[in-house]
Amino acid sequence: MLANGAKVGLWQPVGGGRHAFDLVARSSEPGELVKALCGVVVSTDELQRIADELAWIQEATCMDCWRVLANRPR
Ligand SMILES: [Zn+2]
């Protein structure tokens, strides 16, 4: 059984775009590597930092992540 959040994903601006991650990524240990839905790998340090508002505006949404979420069964 998936929580609602598993469908929505966790969007976060990381280097090179705004990617979506499964919510479980948020509870990963510091320093671990987590994979975005599109396959980009980032460290949890980057995922868990608080992105400033400019990053949200400037980073482009990753369309690969978007497609993965859009194609998930509802
Ligand atoms: Zn992505």
PDB file of C-alpha atoms and ligand atoms in Angstrom, residues 11 14 16-21 36-40 60-66 68, ligand 1:
ATOM      1  CA  TRP A  11      10.196  17.601  -5.962  1.00  0.00           C
ATOM      2  CA  VAL A  14      19.116  19.935  -7.182  1.00  0.00           C
ATOM      3  CA  GLY A  16      20.775  20.878 -12.951  1.00  0.00           C
ATOM      4  CA  GLY A  17      17.040  20.785 -12.531  1.00  0.00           C
ATOM      5  CA  ARG A  18      14.032  20.156 -10.363  1.00  0.00           C
ATOM      6  CA  HIS A  19      13.756  16.412  -9.988  1.00  0.00           C
ATOM      7  CA  ALA A  20      11.208  14.156  -8.336  1.00  0.00           C
ATOM      8  CA  PHE A  21      12.143  11.555  -5.754  1.00  0.00           C
ATOM      9  CA  ALA A  36      15.591  10.574  -8.832  1.00  0.00           C
ATOM     10  CA  LEU A  37      12.742   9.033 -10.797  1.00  0.00           C
ATOM     11  CA  CYS A  38      14.603   9.810 -14.014  1.00  0.00           C
ATOM     12  CA  GLY A  39      17.746   8.053 -12.808  1.00  0.00           C
ATOM     13  CA  VAL A  40      19.851  11.059 -11.793  1.00  0.00           C
ATOM     14  CA  ALA A  60      13.751  23.762 -14.876  1.00  0.00           C
ATOM     15  CA  THR A  61      11.396  20.913 -14.101  1.00  0.00           C
ATOM     16  CA  CYS A  62      12.881  17.600 -15.176  1.00  0.00           C
ATOM     17  CA  MET A  63      10.505  16.313 -17.825  1.00  0.00           C
ATOM     18  CA  ASP A  64      11.731  12.745 -17.442  1.00  0.00           C
ATOM     19  CA  CYS A  65      10.728  12.758 -13.792  1.00  0.00           C
ATOM     20  CA  TRP A  66       7.450  14.405 -14.719  1.00  0.00           C
ATOM     21  CA  VAL A  68       7.411   8.912 -14.775  1.00  0.00           C
TER      22      VAL A  68
HETATM   23 ZN    ZN B   1      14.703  14.071 -13.146  1.00  0.00          ZN
END
